[in-house]
Every structure is written in C-alpha cells, then in structure tokens.
Short mmCIF file of C-alpha atoms in Angstrom, two decimals:
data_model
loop_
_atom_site.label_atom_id
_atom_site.label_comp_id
_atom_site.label_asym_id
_atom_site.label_seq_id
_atom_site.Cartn_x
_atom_site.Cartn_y
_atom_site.Cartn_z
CA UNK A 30 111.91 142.15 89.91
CA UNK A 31 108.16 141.65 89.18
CA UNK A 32 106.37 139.31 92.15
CA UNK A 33 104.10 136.79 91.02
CA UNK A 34 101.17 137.37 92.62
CA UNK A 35 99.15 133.88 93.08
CA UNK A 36 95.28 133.47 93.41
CA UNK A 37 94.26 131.64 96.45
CA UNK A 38 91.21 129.78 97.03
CA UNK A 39 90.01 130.84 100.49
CA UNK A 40 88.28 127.37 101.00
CA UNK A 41 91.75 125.80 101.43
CA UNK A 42 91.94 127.62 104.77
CA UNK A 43 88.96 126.19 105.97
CA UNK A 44 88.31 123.28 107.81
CA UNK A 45 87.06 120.49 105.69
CA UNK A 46 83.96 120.45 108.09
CA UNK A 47 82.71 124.13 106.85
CA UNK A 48 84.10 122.97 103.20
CA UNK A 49 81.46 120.13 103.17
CA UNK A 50 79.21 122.26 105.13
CA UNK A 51 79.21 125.26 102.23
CA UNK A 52 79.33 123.10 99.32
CA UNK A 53 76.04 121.06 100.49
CA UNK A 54 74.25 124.31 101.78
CA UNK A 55 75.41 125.72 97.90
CA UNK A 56 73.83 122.61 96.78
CA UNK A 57 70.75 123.01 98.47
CA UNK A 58 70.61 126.58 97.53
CA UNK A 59 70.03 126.04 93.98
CA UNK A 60 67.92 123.05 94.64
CA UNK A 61 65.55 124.81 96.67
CA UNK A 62 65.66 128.38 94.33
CA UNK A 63 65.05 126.05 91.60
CA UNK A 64 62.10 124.32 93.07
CA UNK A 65 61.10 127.59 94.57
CA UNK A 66 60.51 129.18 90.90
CA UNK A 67 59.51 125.82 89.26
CA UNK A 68 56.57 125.72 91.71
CA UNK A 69 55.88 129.50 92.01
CA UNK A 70 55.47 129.83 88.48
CA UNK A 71 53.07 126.90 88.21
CA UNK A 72 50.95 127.96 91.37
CA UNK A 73 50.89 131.43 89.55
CA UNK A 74 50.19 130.76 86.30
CA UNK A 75 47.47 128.23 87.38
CA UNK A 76 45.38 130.85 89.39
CA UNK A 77 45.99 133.61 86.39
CA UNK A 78 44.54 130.90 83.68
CA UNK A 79 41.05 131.02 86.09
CA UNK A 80 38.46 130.13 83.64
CA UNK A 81 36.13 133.60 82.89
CA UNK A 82 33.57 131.73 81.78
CA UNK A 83 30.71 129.68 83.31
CA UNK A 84 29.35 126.49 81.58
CA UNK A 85 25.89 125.23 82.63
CA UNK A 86 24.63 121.63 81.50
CA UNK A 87 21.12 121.18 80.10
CA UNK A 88 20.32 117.71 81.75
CA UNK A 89 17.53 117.40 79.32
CA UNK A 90 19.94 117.91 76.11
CA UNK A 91 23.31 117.10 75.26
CA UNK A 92 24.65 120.21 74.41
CA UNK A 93 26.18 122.29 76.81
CA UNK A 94 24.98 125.72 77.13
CA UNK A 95 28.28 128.49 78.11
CA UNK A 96 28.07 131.96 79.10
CA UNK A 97 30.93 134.06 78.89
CA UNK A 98 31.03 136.20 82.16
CA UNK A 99 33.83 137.87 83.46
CA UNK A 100 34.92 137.13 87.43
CA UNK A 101 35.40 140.52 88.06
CA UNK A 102 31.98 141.63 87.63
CA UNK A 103 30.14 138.86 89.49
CA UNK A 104 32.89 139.56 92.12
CA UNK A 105 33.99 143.11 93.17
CA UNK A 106 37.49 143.28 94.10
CA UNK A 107 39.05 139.28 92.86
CA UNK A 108 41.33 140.42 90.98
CA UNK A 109 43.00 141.83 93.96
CA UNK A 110 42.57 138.96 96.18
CA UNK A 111 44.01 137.04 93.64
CA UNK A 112 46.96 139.47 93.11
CA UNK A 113 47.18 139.01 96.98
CA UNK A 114 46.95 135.08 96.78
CA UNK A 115 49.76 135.05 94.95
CA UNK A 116 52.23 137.51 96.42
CA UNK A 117 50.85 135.93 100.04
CA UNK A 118 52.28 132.73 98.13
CA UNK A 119 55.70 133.97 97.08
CA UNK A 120 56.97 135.60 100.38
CA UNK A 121 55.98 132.18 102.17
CA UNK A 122 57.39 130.25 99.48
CA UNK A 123 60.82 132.35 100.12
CA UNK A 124 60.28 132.17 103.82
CA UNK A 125 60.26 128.75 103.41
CA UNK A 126 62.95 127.84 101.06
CA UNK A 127 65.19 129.92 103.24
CA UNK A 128 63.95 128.14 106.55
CA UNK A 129 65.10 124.76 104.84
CA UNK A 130 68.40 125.86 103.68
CA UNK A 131 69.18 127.36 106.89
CA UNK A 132 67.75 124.16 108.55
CA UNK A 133 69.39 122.04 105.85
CA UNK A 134 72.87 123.81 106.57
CA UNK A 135 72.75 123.41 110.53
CA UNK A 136 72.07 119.85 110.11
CA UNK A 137 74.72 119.57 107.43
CA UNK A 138 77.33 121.02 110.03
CA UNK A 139 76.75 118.74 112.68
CA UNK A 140 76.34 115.96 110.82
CA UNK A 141 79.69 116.73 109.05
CA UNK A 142 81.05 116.74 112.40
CA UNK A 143 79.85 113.76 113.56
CA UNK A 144 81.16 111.95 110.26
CA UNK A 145 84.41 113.44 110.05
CA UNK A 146 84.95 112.78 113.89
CA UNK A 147 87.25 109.09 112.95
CA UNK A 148 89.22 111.58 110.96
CA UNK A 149 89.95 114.03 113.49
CA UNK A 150 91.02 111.47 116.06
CA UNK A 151 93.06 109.56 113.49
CA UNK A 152 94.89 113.54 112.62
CA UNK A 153 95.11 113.20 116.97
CA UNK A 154 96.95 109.77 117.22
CA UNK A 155 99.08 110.52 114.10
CA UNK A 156 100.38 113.53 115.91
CA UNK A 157 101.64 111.65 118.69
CA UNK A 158 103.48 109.60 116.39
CA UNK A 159 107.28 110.05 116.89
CA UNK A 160 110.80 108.37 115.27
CA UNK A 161 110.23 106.76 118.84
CA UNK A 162 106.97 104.61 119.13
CA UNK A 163 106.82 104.19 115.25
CA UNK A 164 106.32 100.62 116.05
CA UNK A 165 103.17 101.04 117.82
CA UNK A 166 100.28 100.54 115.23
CA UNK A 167 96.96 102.86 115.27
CA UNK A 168 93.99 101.03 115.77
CA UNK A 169 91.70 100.65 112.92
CA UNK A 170 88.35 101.28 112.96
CA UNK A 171 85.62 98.41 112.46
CA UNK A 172 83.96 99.67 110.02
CA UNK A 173 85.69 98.71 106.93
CA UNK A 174 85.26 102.27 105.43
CA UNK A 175 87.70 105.22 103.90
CA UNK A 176 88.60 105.69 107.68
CA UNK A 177 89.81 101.89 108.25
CA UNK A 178 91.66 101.56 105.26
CA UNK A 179 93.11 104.68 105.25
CA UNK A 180 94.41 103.87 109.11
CA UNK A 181 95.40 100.31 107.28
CA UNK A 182 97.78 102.06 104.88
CA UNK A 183 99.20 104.43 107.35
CA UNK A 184 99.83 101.45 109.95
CA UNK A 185 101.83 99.64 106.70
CA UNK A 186 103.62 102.48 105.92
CA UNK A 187 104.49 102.86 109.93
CA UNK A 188 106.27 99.14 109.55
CA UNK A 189 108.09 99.59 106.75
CA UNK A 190 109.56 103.32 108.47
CA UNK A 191 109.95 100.93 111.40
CA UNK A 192 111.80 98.70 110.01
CA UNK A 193 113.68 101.39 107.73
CA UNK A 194 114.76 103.40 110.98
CA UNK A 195 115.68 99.94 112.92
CA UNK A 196 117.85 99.54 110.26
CA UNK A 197 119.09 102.70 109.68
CA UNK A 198 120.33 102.90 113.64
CA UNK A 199 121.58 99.35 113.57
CA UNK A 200 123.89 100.56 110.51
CA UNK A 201 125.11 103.80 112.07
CA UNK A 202 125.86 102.23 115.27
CA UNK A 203 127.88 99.26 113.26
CA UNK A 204 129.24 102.04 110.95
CA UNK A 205 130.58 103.80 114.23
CA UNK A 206 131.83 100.58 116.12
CA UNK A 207 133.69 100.02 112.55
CA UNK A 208 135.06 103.15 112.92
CA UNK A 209 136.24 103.67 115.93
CA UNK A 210 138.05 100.54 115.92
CA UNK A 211 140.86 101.31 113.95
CA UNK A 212 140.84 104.70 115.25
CA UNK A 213 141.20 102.91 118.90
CA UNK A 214 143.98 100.89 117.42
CA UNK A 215 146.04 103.37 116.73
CA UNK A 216 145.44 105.97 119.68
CA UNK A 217 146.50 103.41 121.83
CA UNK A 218 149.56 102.18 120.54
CA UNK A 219 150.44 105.95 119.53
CA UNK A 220 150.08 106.68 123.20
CA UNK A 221 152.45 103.56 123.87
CA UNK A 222 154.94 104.98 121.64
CA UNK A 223 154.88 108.51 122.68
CA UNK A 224 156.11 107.08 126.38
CA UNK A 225 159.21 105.62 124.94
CA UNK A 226 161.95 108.20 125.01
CA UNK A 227 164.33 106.31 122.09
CA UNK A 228 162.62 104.43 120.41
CA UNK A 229 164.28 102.59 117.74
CA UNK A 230 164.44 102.43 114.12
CA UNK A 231 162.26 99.39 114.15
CA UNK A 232 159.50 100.64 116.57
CA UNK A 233 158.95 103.18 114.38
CA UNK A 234 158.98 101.46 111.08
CA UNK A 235 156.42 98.54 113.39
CA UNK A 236 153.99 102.17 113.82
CA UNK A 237 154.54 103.18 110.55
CA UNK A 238 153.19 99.84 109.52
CA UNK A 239 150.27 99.95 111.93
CA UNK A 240 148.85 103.32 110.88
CA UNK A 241 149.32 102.18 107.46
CA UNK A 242 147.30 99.19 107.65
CA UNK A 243 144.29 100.81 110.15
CA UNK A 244 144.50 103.65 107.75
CA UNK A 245 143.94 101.35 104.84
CA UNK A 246 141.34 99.67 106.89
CA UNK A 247 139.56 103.18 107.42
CA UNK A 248 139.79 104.56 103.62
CA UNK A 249 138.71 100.65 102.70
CA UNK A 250 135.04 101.04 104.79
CA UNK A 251 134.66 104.53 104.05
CA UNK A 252 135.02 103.44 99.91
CA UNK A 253 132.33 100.71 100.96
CA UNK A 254 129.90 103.29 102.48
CA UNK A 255 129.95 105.96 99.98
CA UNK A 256 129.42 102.86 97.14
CA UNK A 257 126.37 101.89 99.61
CA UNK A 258 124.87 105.41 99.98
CA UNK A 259 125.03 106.12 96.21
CA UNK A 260 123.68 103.18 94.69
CA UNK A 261 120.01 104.18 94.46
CA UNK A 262 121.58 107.53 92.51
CA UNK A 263 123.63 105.37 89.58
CA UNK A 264 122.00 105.16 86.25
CA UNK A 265 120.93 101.32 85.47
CA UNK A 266 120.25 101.16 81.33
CA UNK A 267 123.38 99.45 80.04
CA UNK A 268 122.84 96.20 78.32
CA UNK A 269 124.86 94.14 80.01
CA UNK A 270 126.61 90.73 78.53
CA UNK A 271 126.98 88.78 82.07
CA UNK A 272 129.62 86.55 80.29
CA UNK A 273 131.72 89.49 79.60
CA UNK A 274 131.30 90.77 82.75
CA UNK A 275 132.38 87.76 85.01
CA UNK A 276 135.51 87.26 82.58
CA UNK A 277 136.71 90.96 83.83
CA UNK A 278 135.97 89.85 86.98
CA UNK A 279 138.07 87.05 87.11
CA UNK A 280 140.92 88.48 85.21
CA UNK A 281 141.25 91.45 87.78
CA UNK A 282 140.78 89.19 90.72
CA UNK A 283 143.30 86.50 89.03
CA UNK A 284 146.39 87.71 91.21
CA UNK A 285 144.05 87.21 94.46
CA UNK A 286 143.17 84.03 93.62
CA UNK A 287 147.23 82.58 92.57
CA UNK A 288 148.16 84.40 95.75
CA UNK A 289 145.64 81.91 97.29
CA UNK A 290 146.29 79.05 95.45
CA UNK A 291 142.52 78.65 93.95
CA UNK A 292 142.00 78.07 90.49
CA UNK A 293 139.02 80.38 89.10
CA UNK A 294 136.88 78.37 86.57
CA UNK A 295 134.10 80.14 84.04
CA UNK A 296 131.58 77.79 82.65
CA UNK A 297 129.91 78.30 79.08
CA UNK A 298 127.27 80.69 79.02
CA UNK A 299 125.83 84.17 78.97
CA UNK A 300 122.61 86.31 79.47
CA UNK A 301 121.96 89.48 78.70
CA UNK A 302 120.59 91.80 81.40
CA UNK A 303 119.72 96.05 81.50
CA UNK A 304 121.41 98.21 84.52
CA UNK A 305 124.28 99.21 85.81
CA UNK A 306 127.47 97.84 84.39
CA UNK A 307 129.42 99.53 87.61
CA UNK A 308 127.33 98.29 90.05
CA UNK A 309 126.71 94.74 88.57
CA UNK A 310 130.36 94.27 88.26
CA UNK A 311 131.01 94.85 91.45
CA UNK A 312 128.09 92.54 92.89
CA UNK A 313 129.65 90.09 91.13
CA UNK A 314 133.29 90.71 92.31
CA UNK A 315 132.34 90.87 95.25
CA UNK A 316 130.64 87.32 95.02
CA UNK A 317 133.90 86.11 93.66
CA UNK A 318 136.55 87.86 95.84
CA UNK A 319 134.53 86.32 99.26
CA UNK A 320 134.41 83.06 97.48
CA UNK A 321 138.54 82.94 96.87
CA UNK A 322 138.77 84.40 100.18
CA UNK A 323 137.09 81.61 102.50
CA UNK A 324 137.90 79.07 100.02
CA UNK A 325 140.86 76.89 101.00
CA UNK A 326 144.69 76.74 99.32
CA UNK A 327 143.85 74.64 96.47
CA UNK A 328 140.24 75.15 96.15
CA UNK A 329 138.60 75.85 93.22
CA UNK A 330 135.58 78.64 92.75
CA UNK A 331 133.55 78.62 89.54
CA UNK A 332 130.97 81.05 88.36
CA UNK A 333 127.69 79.60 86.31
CA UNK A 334 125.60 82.07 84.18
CA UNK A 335 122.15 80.61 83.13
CA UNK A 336 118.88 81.24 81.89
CA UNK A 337 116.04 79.68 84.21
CA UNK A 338 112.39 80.27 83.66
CA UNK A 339 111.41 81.20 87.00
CA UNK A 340 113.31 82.35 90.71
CA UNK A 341 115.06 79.17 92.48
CA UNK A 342 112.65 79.28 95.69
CA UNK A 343 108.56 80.06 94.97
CA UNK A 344 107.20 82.92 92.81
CA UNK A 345 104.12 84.26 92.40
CA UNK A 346 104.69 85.34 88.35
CA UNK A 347 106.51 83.13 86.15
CA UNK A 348 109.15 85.01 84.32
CA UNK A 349 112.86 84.91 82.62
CA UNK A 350 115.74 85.52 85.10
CA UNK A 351 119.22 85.31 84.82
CA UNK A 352 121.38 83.59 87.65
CA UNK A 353 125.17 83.88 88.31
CA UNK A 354 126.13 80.86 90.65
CA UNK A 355 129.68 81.01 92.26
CA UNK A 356 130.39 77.91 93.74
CA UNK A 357 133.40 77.71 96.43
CA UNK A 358 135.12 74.79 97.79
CA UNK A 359 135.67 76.54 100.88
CA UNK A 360 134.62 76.27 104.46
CA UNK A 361 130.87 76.25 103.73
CA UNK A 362 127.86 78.50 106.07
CA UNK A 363 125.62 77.35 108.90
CA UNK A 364 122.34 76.90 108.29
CA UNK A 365 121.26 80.27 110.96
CA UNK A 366 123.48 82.52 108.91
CA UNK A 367 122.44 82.07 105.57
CA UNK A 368 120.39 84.61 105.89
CA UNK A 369 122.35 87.04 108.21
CA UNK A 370 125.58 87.07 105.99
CA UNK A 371 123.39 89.75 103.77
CA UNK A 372 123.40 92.13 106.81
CA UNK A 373 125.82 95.22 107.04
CA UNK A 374 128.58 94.24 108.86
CA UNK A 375 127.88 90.83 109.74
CA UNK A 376 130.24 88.56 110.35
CA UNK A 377 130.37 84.73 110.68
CA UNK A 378 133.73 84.73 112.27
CA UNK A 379 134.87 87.95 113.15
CA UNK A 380 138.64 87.55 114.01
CA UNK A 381 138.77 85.79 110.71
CA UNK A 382 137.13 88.88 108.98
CA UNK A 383 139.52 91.12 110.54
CA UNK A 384 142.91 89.42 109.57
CA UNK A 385 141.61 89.31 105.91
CA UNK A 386 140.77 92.99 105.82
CA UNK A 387 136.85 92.68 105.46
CA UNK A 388 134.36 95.44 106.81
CA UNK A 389 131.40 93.16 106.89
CA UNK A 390 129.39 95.28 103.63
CA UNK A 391 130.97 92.92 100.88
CA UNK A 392 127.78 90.69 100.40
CA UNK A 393 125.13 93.60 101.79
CA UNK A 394 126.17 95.43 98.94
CA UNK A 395 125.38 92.98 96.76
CA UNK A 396 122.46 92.44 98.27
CA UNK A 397 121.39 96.13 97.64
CA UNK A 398 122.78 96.15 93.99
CA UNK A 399 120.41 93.06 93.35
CA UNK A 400 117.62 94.69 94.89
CA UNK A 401 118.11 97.91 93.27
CA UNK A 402 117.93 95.91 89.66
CA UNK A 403 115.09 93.87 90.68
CA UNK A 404 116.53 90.79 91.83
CA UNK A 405 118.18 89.11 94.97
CA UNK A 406 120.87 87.50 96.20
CA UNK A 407 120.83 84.12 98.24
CA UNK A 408 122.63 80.82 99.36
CA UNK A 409 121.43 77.78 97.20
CA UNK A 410 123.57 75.53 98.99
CA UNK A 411 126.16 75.27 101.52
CA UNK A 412 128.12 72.59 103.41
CA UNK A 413 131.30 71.41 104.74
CA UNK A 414 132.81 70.69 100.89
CA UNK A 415 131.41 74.18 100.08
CA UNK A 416 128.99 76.98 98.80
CA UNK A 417 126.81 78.03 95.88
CA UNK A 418 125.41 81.64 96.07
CA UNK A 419 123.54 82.87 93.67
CA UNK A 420 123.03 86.25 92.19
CA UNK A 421 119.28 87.01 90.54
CA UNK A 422 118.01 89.29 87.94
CA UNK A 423 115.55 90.16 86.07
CA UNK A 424 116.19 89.97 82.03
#
C-alpha cells in the first residue's frame, strides 16, 4: 500500500508572530529591491548621460556659440571617478536597503508582539477554561476591535455550553433518580420476600405483579429517552396533512379516552406542514394523551388546527404558522408552572404522575420535536375549567 505523502507548509508551525514578522520583512524586501534598482538606475544613467559638450553664450548676440569637447580630455582620469561614483553609489545603496529591512524586520517583530499580546492572553484565560467554571465570562477588552469581539463571541458561546451542560447534568441526574426508583422498588420488596420461608400463592402472584409494573415503568422511560436522544438524527421532509394526522391520533388514543370517560372532539380544519411524520405524530399524541389524562371523567378534550399569520405571543418577522390547540376540561396549571411543565421530568404533582404511569418527558419531548421543526410549544390558557396548549410550526 502506497502512502500519500502530503506537502506541508512550514509556516503553519510557526508562531503567527514570526508569520506576520516574515511576510512584512518579504514585503519590504521587494519594496526596498525595487526602489533600490528604480533609483540606482536613474542615479546611473543620469551621471552616464553627462553632457560632452560645452555651450558658451555670446551676450552681445543671440545665438549660442557650442563647442564639442570631450570630458575626458579637459579632465585626466573622470571617467574613472565617475565609474567609482557610481559603484561607491550601489554598495551604499545595498548597504542601505539591507540596513532598513533588517531595521524594518526587528521593528516588525516587536511590534507584532506587542499587537498580538490581547491574543496571547485571551489563548491564556481560554486555557483555564474547564466543564467547571464555564459560567465565568472572559473579560473583554475596551477597545472594540477583532480582540473584543472575538472575546464577545467566545463569552456567548461559553453561555449557551453553560446552559447546555446545566442541562445536560440536571437530565442525567433526573434520568438516574428515574431510574433507580423502580429499581429501589423492587430490591426492597424482593428482599422482603426472600425472608418469608412459605410464602403463598398470592404473595407471589402480588411480586409477580410488582416487577411487572416497575418493569413496565423502566422499559416505558427508557422508550422515552432513546425517542429524546434520536430526534435531532430523524429525517424531517414529509409533507404532512395535520388533519390527517390528529385523526390517527385520536383513533389510537380512542380506547384511553372511553376508559376515561372523555369524549375526544376534532374541529374542521387542516394545514399542511414539512418534517417528520413520526415525530410530529407523536408531539401531538402526546399533547392529546396528557390532555385525556388530567382531564376529568366526563370531560371533553378537542384539538383545533389553524392557519394564523403570525406566533400567538410577539415576533420579530411576520410569517405563516400552523397551530394545533388541544383544549382540556381538566384540572387546569398554575400560573409558575406554565413554563416548567416543558422541563424533563417535571412534575406538577408527582404522586399523581406516578399512579398514572408518567416519566415526566411527555411534554419535553414535544417541546424538542417543536423545536427541532422550527416551532414551539406553549400554554395559551389555563384555569380551573381547563387548558389550551398549543403546538407551533412553521408552514
């Protein structure tokens, strides 16, 4: 097998110091040859065009009188002196020229130095940067150059891997708390069991039933966390009819809702929206599933698609969205959670989350489906008779 062998450019192991510090002193090089020979040859070829003639002026008439006399023989030895001029005049000129670019190319260096000296303690304090003090910002130079805004952009980027570790820790802790829960569960009452020496036919079918639910529990979050972790990987270039889409939603989740004794109304209309017909399915059964779930027996939840010109709260650029409303008759939200029912694993009453078999990642995944497609999720309205949340995107 043949190696590729690769040219390098030896300037890419240099400093970029010495790189600016060669490239200006390459710079001046050529300058200073080129003014060298532009002035040379103009010195030269003005002492070599020395008039060999004399003219003498008649001041009593007009006309000029010349004699043409050669230098040489009115003065013994010019020829060499000039022939000396000028070489005298070329090795200072070269003297010279290289005295400047060696001057030029010193200066250059510490100059260079002095300039790129922000840089090189910005390179210092981003090497003490760690997943650990990401929050602490560098300070940014008043001088509202490359150097400031470049420290500017590297402080953003800081927050948002801030805020994306913060996050990331807060869901792997939540993830493990989830987890070990169940797995609590049924250690304990397996160790319970395993002191009873005869137990009976019922005590075992009552564990039986107990693994199987924490079990079910277990395989139920771990579902939800793969779905999570391989959203940003799905393909999102279906045309999607949102009408269609909601009536396979309710006619899967049509048992649930009997079971529950809520009645599961679809308004007239439909929009048509590009992305994922997997993951925008499930956004929206998920929507409808919580919405039959904290609804009471006898409620009713209905799902509005519609066309609206702009987003429901302020936006910058006016443009066509589509919004799927599911409106509950259930036990409404608090004002301080509205936002917070969007987080992994939040709950708004926990032992009530628990008994129905939720891990908490319902509406975050929705949340992340919407964002993945360009859109957002949100509560338009919520109150003791009920709650509208509403599903955005982009058409």
């Amino acid at each position: 097998m043949k190696k590729e062998h690769t040219t390098k450019n030896p300037l890419k192991k240099l400093s970029l110091q010495w790189r600016l510090t060669l490239i200006i002193t390459l710079l001046m090089t050529v300058t200073c040859v080129l003014m060298y020979f532009f002035i040379s040859n103009s010195a030269v070829t003005g002492i070599e065009n020395l008039g060999d003639y004399v003219v003498k002026i008649n001041e009593t008439d007009s006309t000029p009188i010349t004699f043409n006399i050669n230098p040489n023989t009115l003065f013994a030895g010019l020829s060499d002196q000039v022939q000396e001029t000028k070489d005298l005049f070329r090795t200072r000129s070269i003297i010279a020229t290289a005295i400047i670019i060696l001057l030029s190319s010193v200066g250059t260096y510490f100059i260079s130095r002095r300039a790129l000296l922000p840089l090189r303690r910005l390179s210092n304090e981003v090497n003490k940067i760690e997943a650990q003090n990401l929050s602490e910002s560098l300070e940014v130079p008043d001088t509202n150059d490359e150097i400031s805004r470049l420290t500017g952009s590297f402080n953003k980027m800081l927050s948002r891997l801030d805020d994306a570790f913060t996050a990331q820790k807060q869901f792997s802790a939540s993830a493990a708390h989830e987890l070990r829960t169940p797995l609590a569960v049924m250690q304990t009452n397996l160790e319970v069991f395993a002191r009873k020496k005869t137990p009976t036919i019922e005590e075992y079918q009552e564990i039986f039933g107990m693994i199987q639910n924490q079990t079910e529990r277990l395989s139920h979050l771990s579902e939800v966390l793969l779905d999570m972790t391989g959203i940003q990987s799905v393909e999102r270039s279906d045309f999607i009819s949102l009408a269609e889409l909601t009536d396979e939603v309710c006619c899967d989740l049509a048992s649930i809702a009997d079971q529950k004794k809520v009645e599961l109304i679809q308004e007239e209309g439909d929009c048509t929206v590009t992305g994922s017909y997997l993951l925008l399915y499930r956004a929206v059964y998920n929507l409808v599933e919580n919405a039959i779930k904290y609804n009471h027996s006898g409620g009713k939840v209905t799902v509005k698609i519609s066309q609206k010109k702009d987003l429901p709260a302020a936006h910058s650029k006016p443009a066509d969205y589509a919004l799927v409303e599911v409106t509950d008759t259930g036990i409404g939200i608090s004002p301080e959670f509205q936002e917070k029912i969007f987080d992994p694993f939040f709950r708004v009453d926990k032992s009530r989350s628990r008994a129905m078999g939720g891990a908490g990642l319902g509406l975050a995944l929705v949340n992340e489906i919407a964002r993945q497609h360009g859109g957002q999720v949100k509560v338009l309205a919520s109150s003791e008779q009920g709650s509208t949340i509403a599903l955005v995107l982009p058409i």
